[in-house]
């Protein structure tokens, strides 16, 4: 098969093309931000949040979250050990310390049973990740946050459209963040979103994301060191079309998820993760572990798949292993996922035959019975 079996990739229709052309043709002068405003309104209504700020990327939304919560040098933030590094870096941007906590191996989200012992006098917030379409245990996190007076940032960058106990991921804690980077379920190439129900947090985030401008004095006046984290109107138009189609995109991802579970059923060398209790997934990714029964290692498997033009990916490295960070607690589950984790190709241009082909090749390579 010559087709590239891509790890990720979007589903683009005429609607996206039309919205982008509209933005390019008409999104100037007094309508220079019309798609941005519409995107923010549409997204806020969709997830049921009071306020939304569209940003250039998800990392910027995370940085606005740490700025809005006034986290700073000397503060500690409890954060999951497994994520894309942007999660931890947004804590570092404001000088706060990341206190990494291990993951639940079944969901790859923060292990809520380990949070309490990571709390100190300096702890100000918990930053969790809804990992690969699996929701973190928000009830337990919010109960701990209440008990200790901590703020909660939900990194829902991988969870656009997913829910925990009927509520959209990202709307349960103080602040939620989302990404529309090209490998996400809904894309803009780059793109992000900050949501909150708290007006003060919203205003602070807006202020920091627009140079800390003080329009009451002058639109050229700035109160503090701020950032230009605004999204472009053209990108917002593309994301708007995707967000309007989000339920359809989730449906497509679910089909891919179901095919993997069907075609790898009974393959004891691969353990795919199931959607946890209380979670309505967006099925954005299909993740799992290569088990010890495999005839080849995880990295050998990835290399062999690549030779076949099948682009799977390993688990993220443990963030606390990276040179910039320190590890205060052991993180065996995170290390296991780093060493044995697998992310399957789930690009939205893949059909049932493609997924079947990937699964047949995986079965052959790991030495599964026919
Ligand atoms: C969990 C998580 N957090 C943060 C980010 C950063 O988002 P972005 O790439 O849009 O800056 C990503 C994805 O890239 C992510 O997967």
CSV table of C-alpha atoms and ligand atoms in Angstrom, one decimal:
chain,number,residue,atom,x,y,z
A,1,UNK,CA,0.0,0.0,0.0
A,2,UNK,CA,1.5,3.4,-1.0
A,3,UNK,CA,-1.0,5.6,0.8
A,4,UNK,CA,0.6,7.4,3.8
A,5,UNK,CA,-1.2,6.1,6.9
A,6,UNK,CA,-0.8,9.3,8.8
A,7,UNK,CA,-0.8,9.7,12.5
A,8,UNK,CA,-3.3,12.5,12.4
A,9,UNK,CA,-4.9,14.8,9.9
A,10,UNK,CA,-8.1,16.7,9.4
A,11,UNK,CA,-11.4,16.3,7.6
A,12,UNK,CA,-11.9,19.4,5.4
A,13,UNK,CA,-15.1,20.1,3.4
A,14,UNK,CA,-16.4,22.9,1.2
A,15,UNK,CA,-17.7,24.6,4.4
A,16,UNK,CA,-14.2,25.2,5.7
A,17,UNK,CA,-13.1,26.5,2.2
A,18,UNK,CA,-16.1,28.8,2.0
A,19,UNK,CA,-15.5,30.2,5.5
A,20,UNK,CA,-11.8,30.8,4.8
A,21,UNK,CA,-12.6,32.5,1.5
A,22,UNK,CA,-15.2,34.7,3.2
A,23,UNK,CA,-12.6,35.7,5.8
A,24,UNK,CA,-10.0,36.4,3.2
A,25,UNK,CA,-12.4,38.5,1.1
A,26,UNK,CA,-14.5,40.2,3.8
A,27,UNK,CA,-12.6,40.0,7.1
A,28,UNK,CA,-11.1,43.5,7.0
A,29,UNK,CA,-11.8,47.0,8.1
A,30,UNK,CA,-14.8,47.0,10.5
A,31,UNK,CA,-15.2,43.2,10.1
A,32,UNK,CA,-11.5,42.4,10.7
A,33,UNK,CA,-12.4,40.2,13.6
A,34,UNK,CA,-15.8,38.9,12.7
A,35,UNK,CA,-14.9,35.2,12.6
A,36,UNK,CA,-12.9,35.5,15.8
A,37,UNK,CA,-16.0,36.9,17.6
A,38,UNK,CA,-18.2,34.3,16.0
A,39,UNK,CA,-15.8,31.5,16.9
A,40,UNK,CA,-15.6,32.6,20.6
A,41,UNK,CA,-19.4,32.9,20.9
A,42,UNK,CA,-20.0,29.6,19.1
A,43,UNK,CA,-17.4,27.7,21.2
A,44,UNK,CA,-18.5,29.2,24.5
A,45,UNK,CA,-22.2,28.3,23.8
A,46,UNK,CA,-21.1,24.8,22.6
A,47,UNK,CA,-19.2,23.9,25.8
A,48,UNK,CA,-21.5,26.0,28.1
A,49,UNK,CA,-18.9,28.4,29.3
A,50,UNK,CA,-19.6,32.1,30.0
A,51,UNK,CA,-16.4,33.4,28.4
A,52,UNK,CA,-14.0,32.3,25.7
A,53,UNK,CA,-10.9,33.8,24.2
A,54,UNK,CA,-9.5,32.4,20.9
A,55,UNK,CA,-5.7,32.4,20.9
A,56,UNK,CA,-3.0,31.7,18.4
A,57,UNK,CA,-2.4,28.2,19.9
A,58,UNK,CA,-3.3,26.0,22.9
A,59,UNK,CA,0.0,26.8,24.6
A,60,UNK,CA,-0.9,30.5,24.6
A,61,UNK,CA,-4.3,29.6,26.2
A,62,UNK,CA,-2.4,27.7,28.9
A,63,UNK,CA,0.0,30.6,29.5
A,64,UNK,CA,-3.0,33.0,29.8
A,65,UNK,CA,-4.4,30.5,32.4
A,66,UNK,CA,-1.3,30.7,34.6
A,67,UNK,CA,-1.1,34.5,34.1
A,68,UNK,CA,-4.8,34.9,34.9
A,69,UNK,CA,-4.4,32.9,38.1
A,70,UNK,CA,-1.5,35.1,39.0
A,71,UNK,CA,0.8,32.2,39.6
A,72,UNK,CA,4.4,33.2,40.1
A,73,UNK,CA,7.9,32.4,41.3
A,74,UNK,CA,7.7,30.3,44.5
A,75,UNK,CA,4.3,28.9,43.7
A,76,UNK,CA,3.9,25.2,43.1
A,77,UNK,CA,1.5,23.7,40.6
A,78,UNK,CA,0.7,20.0,40.7
A,79,UNK,CA,0.7,18.7,37.2
A,80,UNK,CA,0.4,15.3,35.5
A,81,UNK,CA,3.7,13.7,34.4
A,82,UNK,CA,2.3,12.7,31.0
A,83,UNK,CA,1.5,15.3,28.5
A,84,UNK,CA,2.9,17.2,25.6
A,85,UNK,CA,5.5,19.5,27.1
A,86,UNK,CA,3.5,22.7,26.6
A,87,UNK,CA,1.5,21.8,29.7
A,88,UNK,CA,4.5,22.1,32.0
A,89,UNK,CA,6.1,24.9,30.1
A,90,UNK,CA,3.0,27.1,30.7
A,91,UNK,CA,3.7,26.8,34.4
A,92,UNK,CA,7.4,27.6,33.9
A,93,UNK,CA,6.6,30.7,31.8
A,94,UNK,CA,5.4,32.4,35.0
A,95,UNK,CA,8.3,31.1,37.1
A,96,UNK,CA,6.1,28.7,39.1
A,97,UNK,CA,7.4,25.2,40.0
A,98,UNK,CA,6.0,22.0,38.4
A,99,UNK,CA,5.3,19.2,40.9
A,100,UNK,CA,4.9,16.2,38.7
A,101,UNK,CA,2.5,13.5,39.7
A,102,UNK,CA,2.2,10.0,38.2
A,103,UNK,CA,-0.6,8.9,35.9
A,104,UNK,CA,-3.3,6.3,36.2
A,105,UNK,CA,-2.1,3.6,33.7
A,106,UNK,CA,-5.6,2.9,32.5
A,107,UNK,CA,-6.5,6.5,31.5
A,108,UNK,CA,-3.1,8.1,31.2
A,109,UNK,CA,-4.6,11.1,33.2
A,110,UNK,CA,-3.2,12.2,36.6
A,111,UNK,CA,-3.6,9.6,39.3
A,112,UNK,CA,-5.9,11.5,41.7
A,113,UNK,CA,-5.0,9.2,44.5
A,114,UNK,CA,-1.4,10.7,44.5
A,115,UNK,CA,-2.3,14.4,44.5
A,116,UNK,CA,-2.9,14.8,48.2
A,117,UNK,CA,0.6,13.9,49.2
A,118,UNK,CA,2.1,16.3,46.6
A,119,UNK,CA,0.3,19.3,48.2
A,120,UNK,CA,2.5,21.7,50.3
A,121,UNK,CA,2.1,25.2,51.7
A,122,UNK,CA,3.3,26.5,48.4
A,123,UNK,CA,0.7,24.7,46.2
A,124,UNK,CA,-1.6,27.1,44.4
A,125,UNK,CA,-3.1,25.1,41.6
A,126,UNK,CA,-3.6,21.7,39.9
A,127,UNK,CA,-3.1,21.4,36.2
A,128,UNK,CA,-4.6,18.2,34.8
A,129,UNK,CA,-4.8,16.9,31.2
A,130,UNK,CA,-7.7,15.2,29.7
A,131,UNK,CA,-5.5,12.8,27.9
A,132,UNK,CA,-6.2,11.5,24.3
A,133,UNK,CA,-9.9,11.7,24.7
A,134,UNK,CA,-10.0,10.3,28.2
A,135,UNK,CA,-11.3,12.5,31.0
A,136,UNK,CA,-9.5,13.0,34.3
A,137,UNK,CA,-11.4,12.3,37.5
A,138,UNK,CA,-12.8,15.8,37.9
A,139,UNK,CA,-14.9,15.0,41.0
A,140,UNK,CA,-11.9,14.0,43.0
A,141,UNK,CA,-9.8,16.8,41.7
A,142,UNK,CA,-12.4,19.5,42.5
A,143,UNK,CA,-12.9,18.0,46.0
A,144,UNK,CA,-9.2,18.3,46.7
A,145,UNK,CA,-9.1,21.8,45.2
A,146,UNK,CA,-12.0,22.8,47.5
A,147,UNK,CA,-10.4,21.3,50.6
A,148,UNK,CA,-7.0,23.0,50.0
A,149,UNK,CA,-8.2,26.2,48.3
A,150,UNK,CA,-6.5,25.4,45.0
A,151,UNK,CA,-7.2,26.6,41.5
A,152,UNK,CA,-7.8,24.1,38.8
A,153,UNK,CA,-6.7,24.4,35.1
A,154,UNK,CA,-8.1,21.8,32.8
A,155,UNK,CA,-5.8,21.2,29.8
A,156,UNK,CA,-8.4,20.0,27.4
A,157,UNK,CA,-6.2,20.6,24.4
A,158,UNK,CA,-6.8,17.0,23.2
A,159,UNK,CA,-10.4,16.9,24.4
A,160,UNK,CA,-12.4,19.3,22.3
A,161,UNK,CA,-16.0,18.0,22.4
A,162,UNK,CA,-15.4,15.4,25.1
A,163,UNK,CA,-17.3,15.3,28.4
A,164,UNK,CA,-16.9,14.3,32.0
A,165,UNK,CA,-20.2,13.3,33.7
A,166,UNK,CA,-22.2,15.2,31.1
A,167,UNK,CA,-20.2,18.4,31.3
A,168,UNK,CA,-17.8,19.5,28.6
A,169,UNK,CA,-14.2,18.9,29.6
A,170,UNK,CA,-12.6,22.3,30.3
A,171,UNK,CA,-15.7,23.8,31.9
A,172,UNK,CA,-15.5,22.2,35.3
A,173,UNK,CA,-12.3,23.7,36.8
A,174,UNK,CA,-11.5,27.5,37.0
A,175,UNK,CA,-10.1,27.6,33.5
A,176,UNK,CA,-10.1,25.3,30.5
A,177,UNK,CA,-7.8,25.3,27.5
A,178,UNK,CA,-8.1,23.7,24.0
A,179,UNK,CA,-5.9,23.3,20.9
A,180,UNK,CA,-6.8,23.3,17.2
A,181,UNK,CA,-3.2,22.5,16.1
A,182,UNK,CA,-3.1,20.3,13.0
A,183,UNK,CA,-3.1,16.9,14.7
A,184,UNK,CA,-6.2,17.7,16.8
A,185,UNK,CA,-9.8,16.6,16.1
A,186,UNK,CA,-10.7,20.1,14.9
A,187,UNK,CA,-8.0,22.0,13.3
A,188,UNK,CA,-6.8,25.5,12.3
A,189,UNK,CA,-3.2,24.6,11.5
A,190,UNK,CA,-2.6,26.4,14.8
A,191,UNK,CA,-5.2,27.7,17.2
A,192,UNK,CA,-6.3,27.6,20.8
A,193,UNK,CA,-9.1,28.6,23.2
A,194,UNK,CA,-9.3,29.7,26.8
A,195,UNK,CA,-12.6,29.3,28.6
A,196,UNK,CA,-13.8,30.3,32.0
A,197,UNK,CA,-17.0,31.1,33.9
A,198,UNK,CA,-15.2,33.7,36.0
A,199,UNK,CA,-15.3,37.3,34.8
A,200,UNK,CA,-12.2,38.4,36.6
A,201,UNK,CA,-10.1,35.6,35.2
A,202,UNK,CA,-11.5,36.3,31.7
A,203,UNK,CA,-10.7,40.0,31.9
A,204,UNK,CA,-7.2,39.3,33.2
A,205,UNK,CA,-6.5,36.7,30.4
A,206,UNK,CA,-7.8,39.1,27.8
A,207,UNK,CA,-5.6,41.9,29.1
A,208,UNK,CA,-2.4,39.7,29.1
A,209,UNK,CA,-3.2,38.3,25.7
A,210,UNK,CA,-3.4,41.8,24.1
A,211,UNK,CA,-0.2,43.4,25.3
A,212,UNK,CA,-1.8,44.5,28.7
A,213,UNK,CA,-3.2,47.4,26.8
A,214,UNK,CA,-5.2,49.9,28.7
A,215,UNK,CA,-7.8,51.3,26.3
A,216,UNK,CA,-9.2,53.5,29.1
A,217,UNK,CA,-6.0,55.6,28.8
A,218,UNK,CA,-5.2,54.9,25.1
A,219,UNK,CA,-5.2,52.0,22.7
A,220,UNK,CA,-1.4,52.6,22.5
A,221,UNK,CA,-0.9,52.5,26.3
A,222,UNK,CA,0.2,49.3,28.1
A,223,UNK,CA,0.0,48.7,31.9
A,224,UNK,CA,2.4,45.8,32.1
A,225,UNK,CA,4.4,43.2,30.1
A,226,UNK,CA,1.8,41.5,28.0
A,227,UNK,CA,1.7,39.3,24.9
A,228,UNK,CA,0.1,39.3,21.5
A,229,UNK,CA,-1.7,35.9,21.6
A,230,UNK,CA,-4.6,36.8,19.3
A,231,UNK,CA,-5.6,34.4,16.6
A,232,UNK,CA,-5.9,35.6,13.0
A,233,UNK,CA,-9.4,36.0,11.6
A,234,UNK,CA,-8.6,33.7,8.7
A,235,UNK,CA,-7.6,30.9,11.0
A,236,UNK,CA,-10.6,31.5,13.2
A,237,UNK,CA,-12.8,31.1,10.1
A,238,UNK,CA,-11.4,27.6,9.5
A,239,UNK,CA,-11.7,26.6,13.1
A,240,UNK,CA,-15.3,27.9,13.2
A,241,UNK,CA,-16.3,25.6,10.4
A,242,UNK,CA,-14.6,22.7,12.2
A,243,UNK,CA,-16.3,23.5,15.5
A,244,UNK,CA,-19.7,23.7,13.7
A,245,UNK,CA,-19.0,20.2,12.5
A,246,UNK,CA,-17.5,18.8,15.7
A,247,UNK,CA,-20.2,16.2,16.4
A,248,UNK,CA,-19.6,14.8,12.9
A,249,UNK,CA,-15.9,14.8,13.4
A,250,UNK,CA,-16.3,12.9,16.7
A,251,UNK,CA,-18.5,10.4,15.0
A,252,UNK,CA,-15.8,9.8,12.3
A,253,UNK,CA,-13.1,9.4,15.0
A,254,UNK,CA,-15.3,7.0,16.9
A,255,UNK,CA,-15.6,4.8,13.8
A,256,UNK,CA,-11.7,4.6,13.7
A,257,UNK,CA,-11.6,3.9,17.4
A,258,UNK,CA,-14.1,1.1,17.0
A,259,UNK,CA,-12.2,-0.5,14.0
A,260,UNK,CA,-9.0,-0.6,16.0
A,261,UNK,CA,-10.7,-2.3,18.9
A,262,UNK,CA,-12.4,-4.7,16.6
A,263,UNK,CA,-9.3,-5.6,14.5
A,264,UNK,CA,-6.9,-5.9,17.4
A,265,UNK,CA,-9.3,-7.8,19.6
A,266,UNK,CA,-7.7,-10.9,21.1
A,267,UNK,CA,-4.2,-9.7,20.2
A,268,UNK,CA,-2.6,-10.1,23.5
A,269,UNK,CA,0.6,-8.2,22.5
A,270,UNK,CA,-1.3,-5.0,22.2
A,271,UNK,CA,-3.5,-3.5,24.9
A,272,UNK,CA,-5.7,-0.6,23.7
A,273,UNK,CA,-7.1,1.6,26.4
A,274,UNK,CA,-10.9,1.8,26.9
A,275,UNK,CA,-12.8,4.9,27.6
A,276,UNK,CA,-13.0,5.4,31.3
A,277,UNK,CA,-16.2,5.5,33.4
A,278,UNK,CA,-18.0,8.9,33.5
A,279,UNK,CA,-16.4,10.0,30.2
A,280,UNK,CA,-17.9,10.7,26.9
A,281,UNK,CA,-14.9,10.7,24.7
A,282,UNK,CA,-14.1,12.7,21.6
A,283,UNK,CA,-12.2,9.6,20.4
A,284,UNK,CA,-9.5,11.9,19.1
A,285,UNK,CA,-6.7,9.3,19.6
A,286,UNK,CA,-6.4,5.5,19.9
A,287,UNK,CA,-3.7,4.8,22.5
A,288,UNK,CA,-2.4,1.7,24.3
A,289,UNK,CA,0.7,-0.3,25.3
A,290,UNK,CA,2.8,-2.9,23.6
A,291,UNK,CA,2.8,-5.8,26.0
A,292,UNK,CA,5.7,-8.0,27.0
A,293,UNK,CA,4.4,-10.9,24.9
A,294,UNK,CA,5.4,-9.0,21.7
A,295,UNK,CA,8.2,-10.5,19.6
A,296,UNK,CA,9.7,-7.1,19.0
A,297,UNK,CA,10.2,-4.0,21.1
A,298,UNK,CA,8.0,-0.9,20.8
A,299,UNK,CA,10.6,1.1,19.0
A,300,UNK,CA,11.3,-1.8,16.6
A,301,UNK,CA,7.5,-2.0,15.9
A,302,UNK,CA,7.4,1.8,15.2
A,303,UNK,CA,10.4,1.5,12.8
A,304,UNK,CA,8.9,-1.4,10.9
A,305,UNK,CA,5.6,0.3,10.6
A,306,UNK,CA,7.3,3.4,9.3
A,307,UNK,CA,8.9,1.3,6.5
A,308,UNK,CA,5.3,0.4,5.5
A,309,UNK,CA,4.4,4.1,5.5
A,310,UNK,CA,2.4,3.6,8.7
A,311,UNK,CA,3.0,6.6,11.1
A,312,UNK,CA,2.3,5.5,14.6
A,313,UNK,CA,3.9,7.3,17.6
A,314,UNK,CA,5.4,6.4,21.0
A,315,UNK,CA,4.1,7.6,24.4
A,316,UNK,CA,5.3,11.0,25.5
A,317,UNK,CA,8.5,11.1,27.6
A,318,UNK,CA,8.0,11.6,31.3
A,319,UNK,CA,8.1,15.4,31.6
A,320,UNK,CA,9.9,15.2,35.0
A,321,UNK,CA,12.8,13.4,33.2
A,322,UNK,CA,13.5,16.4,31.0
A,323,UNK,CA,16.6,18.6,31.8
A,324,UNK,CA,14.6,21.7,32.8
A,325,UNK,CA,12.6,19.9,35.4
A,326,UNK,CA,13.0,17.9,38.7
A,327,UNK,CA,11.2,14.8,39.9
A,328,UNK,CA,9.9,14.9,43.4
A,329,UNK,CA,7.9,11.7,43.3
A,330,UNK,CA,8.4,8.4,41.5
A,331,UNK,CA,6.4,8.1,38.3
A,332,UNK,CA,6.5,4.4,37.3
A,333,UNK,CA,3.3,4.5,35.3
A,334,UNK,CA,4.4,7.5,33.3
A,335,UNK,CA,7.7,5.8,32.5
A,336,UNK,CA,5.9,2.6,31.5
A,337,UNK,CA,3.8,4.5,29.0
A,338,UNK,CA,6.9,6.4,27.8
A,339,UNK,CA,8.7,3.2,27.1
A,340,UNK,CA,5.8,0.9,26.0
A,341,UNK,CA,3.1,3.4,24.9
A,342,UNK,CA,1.7,3.5,21.4
A,343,UNK,CA,-0.4,6.0,19.6
A,344,UNK,CA,-2.2,4.6,16.5
A,345,UNK,CA,-2.7,6.5,13.3
A,346,UNK,CA,-6.1,8.1,13.3
A,347,UNK,CA,-6.0,10.6,10.6
A,348,UNK,CA,-9.5,11.5,9.4
A,349,UNK,CA,-8.7,10.4,5.8
A,350,UNK,CA,-8.3,6.8,6.9
A,351,UNK,CA,-11.1,4.3,6.1
A,352,UNK,CA,-11.9,0.8,7.4
A,353,UNK,CA,-9.6,-0.9,4.9
A,354,UNK,CA,-6.7,1.3,6.0
A,355,UNK,CA,-7.2,0.5,9.7
A,356,UNK,CA,-7.6,-3.2,8.9
A,357,UNK,CA,-4.3,-3.1,7.0
A,358,UNK,CA,-2.6,-1.4,9.9
A,359,UNK,CA,-3.9,-4.0,12.4
A,360,UNK,CA,-2.9,-6.9,10.1
A,361,UNK,CA,0.6,-5.6,9.9
A,362,UNK,CA,0.8,-4.9,13.6
A,363,UNK,CA,-0.4,-8.5,14.3
A,364,UNK,CA,2.2,-9.9,12.0
A,365,UNK,CA,5.0,-7.8,13.5
A,366,UNK,CA,4.3,-8.5,17.1
A,367,UNK,CA,3.8,-12.2,16.5
A,368,UNK,CA,0.2,-12.5,17.2
A,369,UNK,CA,-1.7,-15.7,16.3
A,370,UNK,CA,-3.6,-15.3,13.0
B,1,LIG,C1,-2.2,18.1,26.2
B,1,LIG,C2,-1.7,19.2,25.3
B,1,LIG,N1,-1.5,20.4,25.9
B,1,LIG,C3,-1.1,21.5,25.2
B,1,LIG,C4,-0.8,21.4,23.8
B,1,LIG,C5,-0.3,22.6,23.1
B,1,LIG,O1,-1.2,23.0,22.2
B,1,LIG,P1,-0.7,23.8,20.9
B,1,LIG,O2,0.1,22.9,20.0
B,1,LIG,O3,-2.0,24.3,20.2
B,1,LIG,O4,0.1,25.0,21.4
B,1,LIG,C6,-1.1,20.2,23.2
B,1,LIG,C7,-0.9,19.9,21.8
B,1,LIG,O5,-0.1,20.3,21.0
B,1,LIG,C8,-1.5,19.1,24.0
B,1,LIG,O6,-1.7,17.9,23.4
